[in-house]
Coordinates of C-alpha atoms and ligand atoms in Angstrom, one line a residue:
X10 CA 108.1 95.5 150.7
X11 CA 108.0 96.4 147.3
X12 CA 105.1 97.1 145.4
X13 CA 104.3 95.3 142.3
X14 CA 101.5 96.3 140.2
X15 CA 101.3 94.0 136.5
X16 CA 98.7 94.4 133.9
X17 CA 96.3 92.2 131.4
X18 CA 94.6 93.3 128.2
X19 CA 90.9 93.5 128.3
X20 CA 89.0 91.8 125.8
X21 CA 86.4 93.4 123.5
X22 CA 83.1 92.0 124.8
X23 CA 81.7 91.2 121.5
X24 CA 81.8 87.3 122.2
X25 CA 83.3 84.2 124.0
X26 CA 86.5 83.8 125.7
X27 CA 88.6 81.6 123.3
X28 CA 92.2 79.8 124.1
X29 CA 93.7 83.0 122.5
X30 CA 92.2 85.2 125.3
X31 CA 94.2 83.0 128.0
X32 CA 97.8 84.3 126.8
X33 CA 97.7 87.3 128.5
X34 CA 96.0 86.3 131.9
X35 CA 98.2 83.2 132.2
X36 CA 101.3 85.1 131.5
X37 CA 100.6 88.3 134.1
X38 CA 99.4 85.8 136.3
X39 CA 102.9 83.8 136.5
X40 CA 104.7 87.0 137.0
X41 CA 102.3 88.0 139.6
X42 CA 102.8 84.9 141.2
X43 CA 106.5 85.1 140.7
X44 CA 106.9 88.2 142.1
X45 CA 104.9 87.1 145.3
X46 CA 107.3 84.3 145.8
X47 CA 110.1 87.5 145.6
X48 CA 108.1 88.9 148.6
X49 CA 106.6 92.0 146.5
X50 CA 102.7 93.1 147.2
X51 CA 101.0 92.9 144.0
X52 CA 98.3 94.1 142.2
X53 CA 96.8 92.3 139.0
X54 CA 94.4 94.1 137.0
X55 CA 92.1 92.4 134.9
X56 CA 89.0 94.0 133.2
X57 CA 86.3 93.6 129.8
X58 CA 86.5 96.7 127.0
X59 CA 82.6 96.8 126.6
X60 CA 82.3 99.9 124.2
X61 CA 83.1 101.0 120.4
X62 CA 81.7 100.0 116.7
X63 CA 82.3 96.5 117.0
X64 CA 80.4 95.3 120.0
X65 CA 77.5 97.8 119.0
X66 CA 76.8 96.5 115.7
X67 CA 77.4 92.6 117.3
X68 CA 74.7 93.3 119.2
X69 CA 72.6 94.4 116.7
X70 CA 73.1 91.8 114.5
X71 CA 71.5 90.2 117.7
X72 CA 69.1 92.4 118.3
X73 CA 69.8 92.4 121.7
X74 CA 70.4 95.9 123.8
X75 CA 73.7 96.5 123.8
X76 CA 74.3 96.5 127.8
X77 CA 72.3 93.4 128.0
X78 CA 74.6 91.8 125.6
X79 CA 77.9 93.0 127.0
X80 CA 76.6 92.2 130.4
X81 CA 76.5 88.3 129.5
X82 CA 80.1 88.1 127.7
X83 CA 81.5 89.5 131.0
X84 CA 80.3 86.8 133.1
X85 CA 81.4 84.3 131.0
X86 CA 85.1 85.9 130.7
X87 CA 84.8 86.5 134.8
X88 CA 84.0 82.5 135.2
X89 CA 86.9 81.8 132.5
X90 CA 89.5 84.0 134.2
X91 CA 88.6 82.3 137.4
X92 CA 88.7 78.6 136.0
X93 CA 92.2 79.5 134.8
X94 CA 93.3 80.3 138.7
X95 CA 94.3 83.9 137.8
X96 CA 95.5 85.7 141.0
X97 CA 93.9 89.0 140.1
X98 CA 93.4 91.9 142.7
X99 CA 91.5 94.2 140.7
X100 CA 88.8 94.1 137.9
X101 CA 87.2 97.5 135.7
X102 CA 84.5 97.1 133.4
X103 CA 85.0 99.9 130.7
X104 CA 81.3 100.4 131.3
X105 CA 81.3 100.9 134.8
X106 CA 80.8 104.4 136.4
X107 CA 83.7 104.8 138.2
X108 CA 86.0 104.3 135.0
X109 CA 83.4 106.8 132.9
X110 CA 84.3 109.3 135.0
X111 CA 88.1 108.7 135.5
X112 CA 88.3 108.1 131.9
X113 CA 86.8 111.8 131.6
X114 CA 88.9 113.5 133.8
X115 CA 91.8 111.9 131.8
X116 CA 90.6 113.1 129.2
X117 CA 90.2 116.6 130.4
X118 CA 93.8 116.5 131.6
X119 CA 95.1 115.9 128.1
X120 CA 93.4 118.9 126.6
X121 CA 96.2 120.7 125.8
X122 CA 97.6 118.2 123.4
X123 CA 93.3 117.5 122.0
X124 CA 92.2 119.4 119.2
X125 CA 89.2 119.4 117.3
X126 CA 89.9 118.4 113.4
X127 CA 88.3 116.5 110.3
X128 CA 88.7 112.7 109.8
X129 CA 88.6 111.9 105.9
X130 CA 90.0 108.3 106.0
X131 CA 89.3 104.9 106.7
X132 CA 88.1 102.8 109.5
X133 CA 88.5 99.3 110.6
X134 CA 85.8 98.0 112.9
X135 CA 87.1 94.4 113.1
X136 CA 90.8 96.3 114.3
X137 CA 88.8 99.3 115.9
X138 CA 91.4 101.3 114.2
X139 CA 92.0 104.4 111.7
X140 CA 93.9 103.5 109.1
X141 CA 96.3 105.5 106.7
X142 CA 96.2 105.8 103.2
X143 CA 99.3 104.0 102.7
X144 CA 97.7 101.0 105.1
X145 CA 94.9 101.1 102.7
X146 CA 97.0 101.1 99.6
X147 CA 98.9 98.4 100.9
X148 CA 96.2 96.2 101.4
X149 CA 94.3 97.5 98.3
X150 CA 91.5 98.6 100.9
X151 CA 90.8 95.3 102.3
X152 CA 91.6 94.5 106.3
X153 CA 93.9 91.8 106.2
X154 CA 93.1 90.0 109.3
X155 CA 89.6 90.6 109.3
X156 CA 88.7 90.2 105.5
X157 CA 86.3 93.4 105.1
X158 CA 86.8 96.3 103.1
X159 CA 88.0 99.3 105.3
X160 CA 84.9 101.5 105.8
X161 CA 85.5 105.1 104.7
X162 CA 84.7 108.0 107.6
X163 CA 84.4 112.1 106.9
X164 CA 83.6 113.7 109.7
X165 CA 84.6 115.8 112.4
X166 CA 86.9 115.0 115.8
X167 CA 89.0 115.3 117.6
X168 CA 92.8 114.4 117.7
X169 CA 95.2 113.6 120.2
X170 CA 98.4 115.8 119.4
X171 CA 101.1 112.3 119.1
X172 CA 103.4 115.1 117.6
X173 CA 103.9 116.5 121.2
X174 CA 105.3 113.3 122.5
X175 CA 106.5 111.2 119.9
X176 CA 110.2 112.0 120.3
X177 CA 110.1 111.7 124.3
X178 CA 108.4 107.7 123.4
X179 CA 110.9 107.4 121.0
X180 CA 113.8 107.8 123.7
X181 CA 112.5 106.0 125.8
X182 CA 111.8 102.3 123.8
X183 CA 115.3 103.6 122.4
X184 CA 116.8 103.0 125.5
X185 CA 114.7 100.5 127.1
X186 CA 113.2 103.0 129.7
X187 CA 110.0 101.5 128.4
X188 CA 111.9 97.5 127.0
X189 CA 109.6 96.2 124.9
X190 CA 109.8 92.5 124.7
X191 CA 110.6 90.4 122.5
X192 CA 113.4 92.3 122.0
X193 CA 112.8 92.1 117.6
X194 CA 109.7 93.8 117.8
X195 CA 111.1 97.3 118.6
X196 CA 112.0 98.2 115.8
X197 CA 109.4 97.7 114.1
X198 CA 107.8 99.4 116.4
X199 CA 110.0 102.4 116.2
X200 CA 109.0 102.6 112.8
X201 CA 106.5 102.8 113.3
X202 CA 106.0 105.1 115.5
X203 CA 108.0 107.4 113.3
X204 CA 105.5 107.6 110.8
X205 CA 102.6 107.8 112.9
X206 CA 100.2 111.2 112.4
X207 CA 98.1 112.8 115.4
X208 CA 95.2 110.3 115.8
X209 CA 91.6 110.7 116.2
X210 CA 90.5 110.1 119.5
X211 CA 86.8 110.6 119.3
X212 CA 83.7 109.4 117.2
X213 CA 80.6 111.7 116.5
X214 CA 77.6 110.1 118.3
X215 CA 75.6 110.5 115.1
X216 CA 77.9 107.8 113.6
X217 CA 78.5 106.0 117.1
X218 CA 76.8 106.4 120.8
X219 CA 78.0 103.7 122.6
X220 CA 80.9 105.3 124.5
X221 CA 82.1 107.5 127.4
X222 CA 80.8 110.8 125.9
X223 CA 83.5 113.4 125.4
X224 CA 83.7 115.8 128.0
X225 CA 82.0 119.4 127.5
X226 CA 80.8 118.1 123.9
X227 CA 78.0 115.9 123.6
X228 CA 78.2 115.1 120.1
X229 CA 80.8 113.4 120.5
X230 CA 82.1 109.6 122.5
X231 CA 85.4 108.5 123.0
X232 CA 87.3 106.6 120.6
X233 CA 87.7 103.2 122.3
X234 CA 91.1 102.9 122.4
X235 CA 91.3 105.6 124.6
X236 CA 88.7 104.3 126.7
X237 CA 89.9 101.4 127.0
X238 CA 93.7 101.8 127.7
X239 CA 92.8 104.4 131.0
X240 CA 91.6 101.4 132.6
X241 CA 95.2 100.5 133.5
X242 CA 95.0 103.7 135.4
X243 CA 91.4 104.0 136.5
X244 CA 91.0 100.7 138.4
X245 CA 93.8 101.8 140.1
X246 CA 91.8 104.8 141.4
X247 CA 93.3 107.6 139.1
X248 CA 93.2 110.5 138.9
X249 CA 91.6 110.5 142.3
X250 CA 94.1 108.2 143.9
X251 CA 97.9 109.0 144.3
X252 CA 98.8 106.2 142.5
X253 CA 102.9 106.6 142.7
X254 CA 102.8 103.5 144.8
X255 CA 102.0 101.4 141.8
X256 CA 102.4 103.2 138.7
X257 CA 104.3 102.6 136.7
X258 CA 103.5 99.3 136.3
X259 CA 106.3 96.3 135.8
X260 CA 104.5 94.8 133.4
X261 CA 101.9 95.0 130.7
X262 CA 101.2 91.7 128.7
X263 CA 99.5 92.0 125.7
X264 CA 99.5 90.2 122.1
X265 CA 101.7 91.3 119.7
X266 CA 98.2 92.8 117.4
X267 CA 97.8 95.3 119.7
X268 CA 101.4 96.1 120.8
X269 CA 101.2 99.4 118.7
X270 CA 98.2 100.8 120.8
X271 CA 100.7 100.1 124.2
X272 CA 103.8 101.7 122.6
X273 CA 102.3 104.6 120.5
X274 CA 99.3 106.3 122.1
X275 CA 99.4 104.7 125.5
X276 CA 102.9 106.3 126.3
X277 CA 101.6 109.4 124.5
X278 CA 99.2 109.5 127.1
X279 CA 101.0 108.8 129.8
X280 CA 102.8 111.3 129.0
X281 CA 100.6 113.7 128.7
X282 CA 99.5 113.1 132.5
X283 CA 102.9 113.6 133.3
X284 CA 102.8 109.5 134.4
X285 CA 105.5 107.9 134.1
X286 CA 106.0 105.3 131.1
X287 CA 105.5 101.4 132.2
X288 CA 108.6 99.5 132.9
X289 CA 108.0 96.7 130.2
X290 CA 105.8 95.5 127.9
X291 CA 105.9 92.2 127.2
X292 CA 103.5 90.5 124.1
X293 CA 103.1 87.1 123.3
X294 CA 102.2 85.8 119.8
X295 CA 99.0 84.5 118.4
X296 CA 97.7 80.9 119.4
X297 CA 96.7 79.3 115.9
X298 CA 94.6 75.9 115.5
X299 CA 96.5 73.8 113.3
X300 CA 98.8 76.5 111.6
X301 CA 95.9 78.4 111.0
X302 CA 94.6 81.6 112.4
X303 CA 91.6 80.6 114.6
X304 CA 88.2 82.5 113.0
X305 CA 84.8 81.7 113.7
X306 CA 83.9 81.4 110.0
X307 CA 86.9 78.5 109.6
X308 CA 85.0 76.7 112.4
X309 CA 88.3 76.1 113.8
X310 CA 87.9 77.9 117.3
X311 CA 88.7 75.9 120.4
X312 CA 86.8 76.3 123.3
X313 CA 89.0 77.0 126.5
X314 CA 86.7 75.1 128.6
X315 CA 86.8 71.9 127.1
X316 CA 90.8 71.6 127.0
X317 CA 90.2 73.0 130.9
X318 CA 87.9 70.4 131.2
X319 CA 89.9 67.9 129.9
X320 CA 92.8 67.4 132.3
X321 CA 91.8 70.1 134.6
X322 CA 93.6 73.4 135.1
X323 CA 97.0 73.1 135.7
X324 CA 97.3 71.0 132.6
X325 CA 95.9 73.8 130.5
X326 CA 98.4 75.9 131.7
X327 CA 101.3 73.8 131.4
X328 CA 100.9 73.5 128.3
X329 CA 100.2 77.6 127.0
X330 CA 103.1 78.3 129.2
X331 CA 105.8 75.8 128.2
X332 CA 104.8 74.0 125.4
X333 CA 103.4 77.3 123.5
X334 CA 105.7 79.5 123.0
X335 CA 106.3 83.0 124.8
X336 CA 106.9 85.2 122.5
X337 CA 106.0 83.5 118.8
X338 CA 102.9 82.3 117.1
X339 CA 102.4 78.7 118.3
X340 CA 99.7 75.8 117.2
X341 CA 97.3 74.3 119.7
X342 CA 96.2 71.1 118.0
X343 CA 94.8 68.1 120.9
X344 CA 97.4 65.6 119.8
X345 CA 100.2 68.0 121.0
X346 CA 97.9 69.1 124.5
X347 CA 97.4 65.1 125.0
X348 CA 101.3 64.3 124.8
X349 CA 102.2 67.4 126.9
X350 CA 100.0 65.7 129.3
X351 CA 100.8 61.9 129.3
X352 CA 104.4 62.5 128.5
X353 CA 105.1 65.2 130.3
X354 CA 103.1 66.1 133.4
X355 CA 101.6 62.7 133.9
X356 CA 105.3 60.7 133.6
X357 CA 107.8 63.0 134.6
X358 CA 105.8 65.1 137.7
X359 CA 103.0 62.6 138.5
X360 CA 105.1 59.4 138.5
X361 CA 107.9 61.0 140.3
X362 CA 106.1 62.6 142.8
X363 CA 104.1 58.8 143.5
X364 CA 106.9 57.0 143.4
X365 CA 108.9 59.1 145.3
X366 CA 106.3 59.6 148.0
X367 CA 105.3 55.6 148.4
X368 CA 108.7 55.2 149.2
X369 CA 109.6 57.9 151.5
X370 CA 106.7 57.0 153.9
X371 CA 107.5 52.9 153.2
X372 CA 110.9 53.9 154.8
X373 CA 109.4 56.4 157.2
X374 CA 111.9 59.3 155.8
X375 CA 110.4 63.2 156.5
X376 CA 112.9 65.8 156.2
X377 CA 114.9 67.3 159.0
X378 CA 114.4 70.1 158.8
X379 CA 111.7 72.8 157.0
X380 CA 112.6 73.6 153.9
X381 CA 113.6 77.0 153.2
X382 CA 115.0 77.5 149.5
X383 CA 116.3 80.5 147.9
X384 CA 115.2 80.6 144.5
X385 CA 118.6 80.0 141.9
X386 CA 119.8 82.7 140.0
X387 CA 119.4 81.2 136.8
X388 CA 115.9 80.9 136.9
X389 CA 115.4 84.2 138.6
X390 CA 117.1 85.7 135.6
X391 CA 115.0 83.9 133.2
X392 CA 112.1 85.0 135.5
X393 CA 113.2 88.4 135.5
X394 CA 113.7 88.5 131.3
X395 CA 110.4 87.2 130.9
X396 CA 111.4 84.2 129.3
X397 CA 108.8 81.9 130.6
X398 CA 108.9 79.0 128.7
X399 CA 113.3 78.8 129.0
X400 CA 112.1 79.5 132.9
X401 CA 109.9 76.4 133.1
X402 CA 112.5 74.7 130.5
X403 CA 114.9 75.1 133.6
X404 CA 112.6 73.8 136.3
X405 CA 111.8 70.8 134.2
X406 CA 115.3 69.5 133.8
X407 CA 115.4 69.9 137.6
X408 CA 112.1 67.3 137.3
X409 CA 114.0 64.9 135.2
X410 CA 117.1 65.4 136.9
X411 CA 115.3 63.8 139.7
X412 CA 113.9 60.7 137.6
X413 CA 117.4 60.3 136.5
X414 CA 118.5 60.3 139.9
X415 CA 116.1 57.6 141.3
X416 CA 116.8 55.2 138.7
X417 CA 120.7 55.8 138.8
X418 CA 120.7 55.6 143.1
X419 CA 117.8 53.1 143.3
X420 CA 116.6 53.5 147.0
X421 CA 114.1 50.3 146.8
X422 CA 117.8 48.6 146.3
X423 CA 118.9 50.2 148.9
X424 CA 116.6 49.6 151.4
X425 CA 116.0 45.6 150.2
X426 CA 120.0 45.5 150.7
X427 CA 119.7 47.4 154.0
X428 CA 121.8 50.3 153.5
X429 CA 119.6 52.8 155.6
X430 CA 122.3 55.4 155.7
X431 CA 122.5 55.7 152.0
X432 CA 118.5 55.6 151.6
X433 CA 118.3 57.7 153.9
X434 CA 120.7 60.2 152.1
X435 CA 119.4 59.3 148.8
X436 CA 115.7 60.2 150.2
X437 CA 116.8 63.4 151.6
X438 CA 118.3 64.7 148.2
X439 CA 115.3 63.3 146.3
X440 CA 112.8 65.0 148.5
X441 CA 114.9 68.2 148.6
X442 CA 115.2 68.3 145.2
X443 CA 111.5 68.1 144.4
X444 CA 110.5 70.5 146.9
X445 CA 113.2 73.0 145.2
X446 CA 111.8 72.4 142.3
X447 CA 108.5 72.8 143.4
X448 CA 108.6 76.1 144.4
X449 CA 109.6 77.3 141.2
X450 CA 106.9 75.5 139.7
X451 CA 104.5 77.5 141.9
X452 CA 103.9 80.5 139.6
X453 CA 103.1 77.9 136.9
X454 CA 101.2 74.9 138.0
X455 CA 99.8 76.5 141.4
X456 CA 97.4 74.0 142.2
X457 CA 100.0 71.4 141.8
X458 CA 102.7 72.7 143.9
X459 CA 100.3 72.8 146.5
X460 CA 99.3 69.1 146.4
X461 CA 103.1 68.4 146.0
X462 CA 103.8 70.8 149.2
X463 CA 101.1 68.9 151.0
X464 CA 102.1 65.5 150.3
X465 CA 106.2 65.9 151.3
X466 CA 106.2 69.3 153.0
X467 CA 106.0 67.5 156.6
X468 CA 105.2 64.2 157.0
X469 CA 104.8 62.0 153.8
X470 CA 101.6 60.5 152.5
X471 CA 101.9 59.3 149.4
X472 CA 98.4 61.2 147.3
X473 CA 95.4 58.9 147.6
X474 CA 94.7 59.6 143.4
X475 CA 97.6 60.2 141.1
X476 CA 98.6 64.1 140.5
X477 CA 98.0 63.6 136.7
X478 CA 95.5 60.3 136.2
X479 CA 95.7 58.8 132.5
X480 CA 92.6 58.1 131.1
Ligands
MSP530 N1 90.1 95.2 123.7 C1 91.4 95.1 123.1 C2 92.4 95.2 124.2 C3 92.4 96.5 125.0 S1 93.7 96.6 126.2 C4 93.6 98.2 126.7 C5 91.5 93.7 122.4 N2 90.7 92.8 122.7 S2 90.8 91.3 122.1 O1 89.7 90.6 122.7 O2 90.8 91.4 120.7 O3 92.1 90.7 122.6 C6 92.4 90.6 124.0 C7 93.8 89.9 124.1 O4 93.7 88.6 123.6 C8 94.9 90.6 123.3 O5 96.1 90.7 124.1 C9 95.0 89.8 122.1 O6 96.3 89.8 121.6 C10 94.8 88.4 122.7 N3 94.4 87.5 121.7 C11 93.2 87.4 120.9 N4 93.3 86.4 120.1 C12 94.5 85.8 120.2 C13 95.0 84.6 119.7 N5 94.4 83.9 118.7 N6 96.2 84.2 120.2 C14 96.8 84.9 121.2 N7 96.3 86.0 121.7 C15 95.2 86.5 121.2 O7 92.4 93.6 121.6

């Protein structure tokens, strides 16, 4: 059995969970899913980044202590990722002890390529990032996606030597050892990565405390990118653990803001361990409200729960994984969610699967035999190329292939005319078809495919509410 181990970013901790947060865990989770269905153990890892500038100073701003504070934000992301039905296996808080000390011995192991060095530059706490003077210049000093002047640092640190790698993690997203998807996106990347100096990978505690403290210096905590990425490793039980069962992973999903971090210092790293580099990773765009970026101080945020609330789970992620797009920057607006829903799932899926269903136990059909499908190729493919939405594209035609068919063959004609051969056969292919279909809507709309299994897997009761009620 193979062993499948797939990867979510963690969220900063310094607020709610918001519809943009859902990208990753609904993504990791199809694959997981998907690859279950393949007959592969998995592991999905899921996790809160509780430490760095940011979530201190929130917290001040709160005056609340700063565990206190994280400690709330975790429960509500831990009840969001559960109302969103994602299959994870594993879950690290960058605060808990078992990842402070992995994260230390990480560190320790990287020593060769850490040196101790001055930081005269500038800092951006919205990003959590150090920024180069041509970054600064660029932006005439003033974080573009977070509005704020950049803050300006001296002081001393330490520095991760990229030098020492960066040819090695150029080779590799070269040839697609590590594929970063989309496909467009590499190149920028390899630019990136080309002008990218050592980076600072600590703070001075007089400037920051809350982090894992470095190893054999107290004055000074991780920076939290570093801190935070080892939790890919960590939950996993490393260094302790011999992890060679499940690292590397197959995939890491992440958003295309902090794709750098994933193909600069995390292969860096890995490198440095002497780990092998991940297989892929895949990042999504941005979720926008209305074309626009989604801030709090627009007032434009939507609240995951109430679209969850709405039409209940598997509408939520129907929608972020076929109607939004995979890879680009897509709009959520409530007129597009309602029309996914009574267009989409409620007529094509709901009606079909009512209509097909009242039928079938009117005529006292059941299938032969128990279905067994293999899954078709084209879908695997678009499975395997992460192309979700062209995946679910595929399955949907399948859906209305099926309406198509029923009004084409009409079976109530049949079976009025009393033709029970031919509704019989008709049945068959109808019933077949769905439950094909079915099954590759399984990493999507799990809860659905479940009811649908239920309701024609043996014998056929039509469901006592409709799969997708209007209201
Ligand atoms: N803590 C870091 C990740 C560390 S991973 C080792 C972080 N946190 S975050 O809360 O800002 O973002 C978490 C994930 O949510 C990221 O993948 C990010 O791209 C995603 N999104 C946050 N806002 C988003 C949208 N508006 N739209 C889509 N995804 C967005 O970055």
């Amino acid at each position: 059995m193979n062993k499948t181990y797939i990867t979510t970013a963690i969220p900063y901790m310094n607020g709610d969970p918001h519809i943009g947060h859902a990208m990753d865990y609904v993504q990791a989770d199809v694959c997981a899913r998907y690859h279950r269905l393949l007959g592969d153990e998995v592991r999905l890892q899921a996790g809160t980044d509780e430490h760095g500038s940011k979530i201190f100073q929130k917290a001040q701003d709160l005056g609340l202590p700063v565990k206190e504070y994280v400690d709330s934000n975790v429960a509500k992301f831990k009840d969001f990722i559960e109302k969103l039905g994602i299959s994870y296996t594993d879950f690290v808080r960058t605060t808990d002890d078992f990842h402070e000390k992995r994260c230390q011995e990480i560190w320790r192991q990287l020593k060769e390529h850490i040196y101790l060095g001055k930081y005269e530059g500038w800092y951006c706490t919205g990003c959590e990032r150090f920024i180069t003077d041509k970054e600064y210049d660029e932006n005439h000093g003033v974080c573009p996606d977070h509005q704020k002047p950049y803050d300006k640092l001296e002081e001393e640190n330490y520095y991760f030597r990229i030098s020492d790698f960066k040819e090695q993690v150029i080779a590799a997203i070269s040839a697609d050892e590590m594929l970063i998807l989309p496909e467009f996106r590499k190149r920028e990347i390899l630019k990136l990565l080309e002008e990218t100096p050592d980076v600072s990978i600590s703070r001075p505690k007089s400037q920051l405390t809350w982090g894992v403290p470095v190893p054999d210096d107290e004055s000074q905590v991780m920076y939290v990118w570093i801190d935070a990425l080892s939790n890919y490793l960590t939950v996993l039980g490393y260094p302790e653990k011999d992890i060679s069962d499940w690292w590397p992973a197959e995939a890491q999903f992440v958003g295309k803001d902090i794709l750098r971090f994933h193909t600069i210092i995390w292969p860096a790293m890995l490198l440095g361990l002497g780990l092998p580099l991940p297989k892929v990773i895949s990042s999504h765009g941005m979720i926008l409200a209305n074309g626009q970026k989604m801030s709090k101080s627009i007032g434009n945020v939507v609240n995951p729960i109430e679209v969850l609330d709405k039409h209940g789970l598997d509408a939520f992620r129907y929608f972020f994984l076929r109607r939004i797009d995979t890879f680009a920057d897509s709009d959520f607006t409530w007129e597009k969610f309602e029309d996914a829903y009574n267009n989409e799932l409620a007529n094509d899926l709901g009606n079909l699967a009512q209509r097909l269903a009242t039928m079938a136990a009117k005529n006292n059909f059941r299938l032969a035999t128990e279905p067994d499908y293999e899954l078709p190729a084209e879908y695997c493919e678009l499975m395997n190329n992460y192309e979700y939405n062209k995946a679910f594209d595929y399955v949907w035609e399948k859906v209305q292939g099926l309406n198509r068919k029923i009004d084409k063959e009409k079976p109530w004609a049949l079976a009025k005319e009393g033709k029970l051969d031919e509704l019989e056969k008709c049945l068959a292919g109808l019933v077949d078809g769905l439950l094909q279909a079915n099954q590759m809507l399984s990493p999507f709309i799990p809860n659905t495919a479940d009811k649908i299994y239920e309701v024609f897997g043996g014998e056929i009761t039509p469901p006592k509410t409709p799969l997708f009620p209007k209201n």
